[in-house]
CSV table of C-alpha atoms in Angstrom, one decimal:
chain,number,residue,atom,x,y,z
A,13,MET,CA,0.0,0.0,0.0
A,14,PHE,CA,2.7,2.5,1.0
A,15,GLU,CA,6.4,2.2,1.7
A,16,ILE,CA,7.9,1.9,5.2
A,17,VAL,CA,10.3,4.8,5.7
A,18,PHE,CA,11.1,4.4,9.4
A,19,PRO,CA,10.4,0.9,10.9
A,20,GLU,CA,9.1,0.5,14.4
A,21,GLU,CA,12.4,-0.8,15.7
A,22,ALA,CA,14.4,2.1,14.4
A,23,ILE,CA,11.9,4.6,15.9
A,24,GLN,CA,11.9,3.0,19.3
A,25,ALA,CA,15.7,2.8,19.4
A,26,ARG,CA,16.0,6.5,18.5
A,27,VAL,CA,13.4,7.5,21.1
A,28,LEU,CA,15.4,5.7,23.8
A,29,GLU,CA,18.5,7.5,22.7
A,30,LEU,CA,16.8,10.9,22.7
A,31,GLY,CA,15.3,10.2,26.2
A,32,ARG,CA,18.8,9.3,27.5
A,33,ARG,CA,20.3,12.6,26.1
A,34,ILE,CA,17.5,14.7,27.6
A,35,GLY,CA,18.1,13.1,31.0
A,36,GLU,CA,21.8,13.8,30.7
A,37,ASP,CA,21.2,17.4,29.6
A,38,HIS,CA,18.6,18.1,32.4
A,39,PRO,CA,19.7,17.2,35.9
A,40,SER,CA,16.9,16.8,38.3
A,41,GLU,CA,17.3,20.1,40.2
A,42,ARG,CA,14.6,21.9,38.1
A,43,ARG,CA,11.2,20.7,37.0
A,44,LEU,CA,11.3,19.4,33.4
A,45,TRP,CA,8.2,19.8,31.3
A,46,LEU,CA,7.6,17.8,28.1
A,47,ILE,CA,4.9,19.7,26.2
A,48,GLY,CA,3.4,17.5,23.5
A,49,ALA,CA,2.0,19.0,20.3
A,50,LEU,CA,-1.3,17.3,19.7
A,51,LYS,CA,-2.3,15.3,17.9
A,52,GLY,CA,0.6,14.2,15.8
A,53,ALA,CA,3.2,14.0,18.6
A,54,LEU,CA,1.0,11.9,20.9
A,55,PHE,CA,2.9,8.6,20.5
A,56,PHE,CA,6.3,10.2,20.4
A,57,HIS,CA,5.5,12.3,23.4
A,58,ALA,CA,4.4,9.3,25.5
A,59,ASP,CA,7.3,7.1,24.5
A,60,LEU,CA,9.8,9.9,25.0
A,61,ALA,CA,8.5,10.7,28.5
A,62,ARG,CA,8.9,7.1,29.4
A,63,ALA,CA,12.5,7.1,28.0
A,64,VAL,CA,13.7,10.0,30.1
A,65,PRO,CA,15.4,8.6,33.1
A,66,ARG,CA,14.1,11.1,35.6
A,67,ASP,CA,10.8,12.6,36.7
A,68,VAL,CA,9.1,14.7,34.0
A,69,ALA,CA,5.9,16.8,34.0
A,70,ILE,CA,3.8,16.6,30.9
A,71,ASP,CA,1.3,19.0,29.3
A,72,PHE,CA,-0.1,19.4,25.8
A,73,VAL,CA,-0.7,22.2,23.3
A,74,GLN,CA,-2.6,21.9,20.0
A,75,ALA,CA,-2.0,24.1,17.0
A,76,SER,CA,-3.2,23.7,13.5
A,77,SER,CA,-2.0,24.8,10.1
A,78,TYR,CA,-2.9,21.8,7.9
A,79,GLY,CA,-6.5,20.8,8.6
A,80,ASP,CA,-7.1,17.8,6.4
A,81,GLU,CA,-4.8,19.0,3.6
A,82,THR,CA,-1.3,17.8,2.7
A,83,GLU,CA,0.0,21.4,2.4
A,84,SER,CA,0.2,23.9,5.3
A,85,SER,CA,-2.2,26.8,5.1
A,86,GLY,CA,0.6,29.1,6.4
A,87,ASN,CA,-1.7,30.2,9.2
A,88,VAL,CA,-1.0,28.7,12.7
A,89,ARG,CA,-3.9,28.6,15.0
A,90,ILE,CA,-3.6,27.7,18.7
A,91,LEU,CA,-6.5,25.4,19.4
A,92,ARG,CA,-5.4,24.4,23.0
A,93,ASP,CA,-2.7,26.1,25.1
A,94,ALA,CA,-0.7,24.4,27.8
A,95,ASP,CA,-2.3,24.7,31.3
A,96,HIS,CA,0.8,25.6,33.3
A,97,ASP,CA,3.1,28.5,33.9
A,98,PHE,CA,6.7,27.3,33.2
A,99,GLU,CA,8.6,30.3,34.8
A,100,GLY,CA,12.0,29.0,36.0
A,101,ASP,CA,11.5,25.5,34.7
A,102,ASP,CA,13.1,23.5,31.9
A,103,VAL,CA,10.7,23.1,29.0
A,104,ILE,CA,10.9,20.9,25.9
A,105,LEU,CA,8.3,21.3,23.1
A,106,VAL,CA,7.8,17.8,21.6
A,107,GLU,CA,6.8,17.9,18.0
A,108,ASP,CA,6.1,15.1,15.5
A,109,ILE,CA,7.6,16.8,12.5
A,110,VAL,CA,9.1,20.2,11.7
A,111,ASP,CA,8.6,21.0,8.1
A,112,SER,CA,7.8,24.7,7.3
A,113,GLY,CA,8.9,25.6,10.8
A,114,ARG,CA,5.9,27.9,11.4
A,115,THR,CA,4.1,25.9,14.0
A,116,ALA,CA,7.2,25.1,16.0
A,117,SER,CA,8.3,28.8,15.9
A,118,THR,CA,4.9,30.0,17.0
A,119,LEU,CA,4.8,27.6,19.9
A,120,LEU,CA,8.3,28.3,21.0
A,121,ARG,CA,7.5,32.1,21.0
A,122,LEU,CA,4.4,31.4,23.1
A,123,PHE,CA,6.3,29.4,25.7
A,124,ALA,CA,9.3,31.9,25.8
A,125,GLU,CA,6.9,34.5,27.0
A,126,ARG,CA,6.4,32.4,30.2
A,127,LYS,CA,10.1,32.9,31.1
A,128,PRO,CA,11.2,29.2,31.4
A,129,HIS,CA,14.8,28.6,32.6
A,130,SER,CA,15.4,26.8,29.3
A,131,LEU,CA,13.3,26.1,26.2
A,132,LYS,CA,14.2,23.4,23.7
A,133,LEU,CA,12.6,21.6,20.8
A,134,ALA,CA,12.4,17.8,20.3
A,135,ALA,CA,11.1,16.6,17.0
A,136,LEU,CA,10.8,13.1,15.8
A,137,LEU,CA,11.2,14.2,12.2
A,138,ASP,CA,13.0,17.1,10.6
A,139,LYS,CA,12.0,18.0,7.0
A,140,PRO,CA,14.4,20.9,6.2
A,141,SER,CA,13.5,20.8,2.5
A,142,ARG,CA,10.1,22.5,3.4
A,143,ARG,CA,11.5,25.1,5.9
A,144,VAL,CA,10.3,28.6,5.4
A,145,GLU,CA,10.9,29.8,9.0
A,146,PRO,CA,14.2,28.9,10.7
A,147,VAL,CA,14.0,26.6,13.7
A,148,HIS,CA,16.7,24.9,15.8
A,149,ILE,CA,15.9,21.4,16.8
A,150,ASP,CA,17.7,20.4,19.9
A,151,TYR,CA,16.7,16.7,19.9
A,152,CYS,CA,16.0,15.3,16.4
A,153,GLY,CA,14.9,11.8,15.7
A,154,PHE,CA,15.4,11.5,12.0
A,155,ARG,CA,15.8,13.7,8.9
A,156,SER,CA,12.7,13.2,6.8
A,157,PRO,CA,12.6,12.7,3.0
A,158,ASN,CA,10.4,15.2,1.1
A,159,ALA,CA,7.4,12.9,1.1
A,160,PHE,CA,4.0,13.0,2.9
A,161,LEU,CA,4.5,10.7,5.9
A,162,VAL,CA,1.9,8.9,8.1
A,163,GLY,CA,2.0,6.6,11.1
A,164,TYR,CA,3.3,6.8,14.7
A,165,GLY,CA,1.0,9.8,15.2
A,166,LEU,CA,1.3,11.4,11.8
A,167,ASP,CA,-1.9,11.4,9.8
A,168,HIS,CA,-3.7,12.3,6.6
A,169,ALA,CA,-7.3,13.5,7.3
A,170,GLN,CA,-7.1,11.7,10.8
A,171,LYS,CA,-6.2,8.4,9.2
A,172,PHE,CA,-3.1,6.2,9.7
A,173,ARG,CA,-2.0,7.7,13.0
A,174,ASN,CA,-2.0,4.3,14.7
A,175,LEU,CA,0.6,2.6,12.4
A,176,ARG,CA,3.6,1.5,14.5
A,177,GLU,CA,6.0,2.6,11.7
A,178,ILE,CA,6.2,5.7,9.6
A,179,ARG,CA,5.3,5.2,5.9
A,180,SER,CA,5.2,7.4,2.9
A,181,LEU,CA,1.7,8.0,1.6
A,182,ASP,CA,1.5,7.8,-2.2
A,183,GLU,CA,-0.7,10.0,-4.3
A,184,ALA,CA,-3.3,7.3,-4.9
A,185,GLU,CA,-3.9,7.0,-1.1
A,186,ILE,CA,-4.3,10.7,-0.5
A,187,GLY,CA,-7.6,10.8,-2.4
A,188,ARG,CA,-9.1,7.9,-0.4
């Protein structure tokens, strides 16, 4: 149906490695927040939180720029803000994919206003070929090919999120 780009085993190994690095970079003296960007980062966020070898607090934010389309509208709307004030805490925004950079940049600016001690970005996938706004990814899982990807939280029109691996969606599937 569609080609596997990142198999489940590779994803899980990389998430464990990122969790270990986050634990090394953030000693337990300050509260560490992992803020998951819904809905796409749901699985990555949960697996990453379990992979960090220290206590973490979690929250969620939801932004939209795609709707059910395969191209970003260019307008980022905040549908759900995080519930907490992060002043003085370490905060990591957890994204499924950074492509245009607009959503990540918008969310990072929003969180920076809350004066965290540190603010970083973890993204399972980096698609720099689509970047229109510069974004620094502190914890990157994989560099993405320039293809429309689904699985492990990534969707097309709310379909395919529950795949355990990440696959490229071919043009024939997009219309279904």
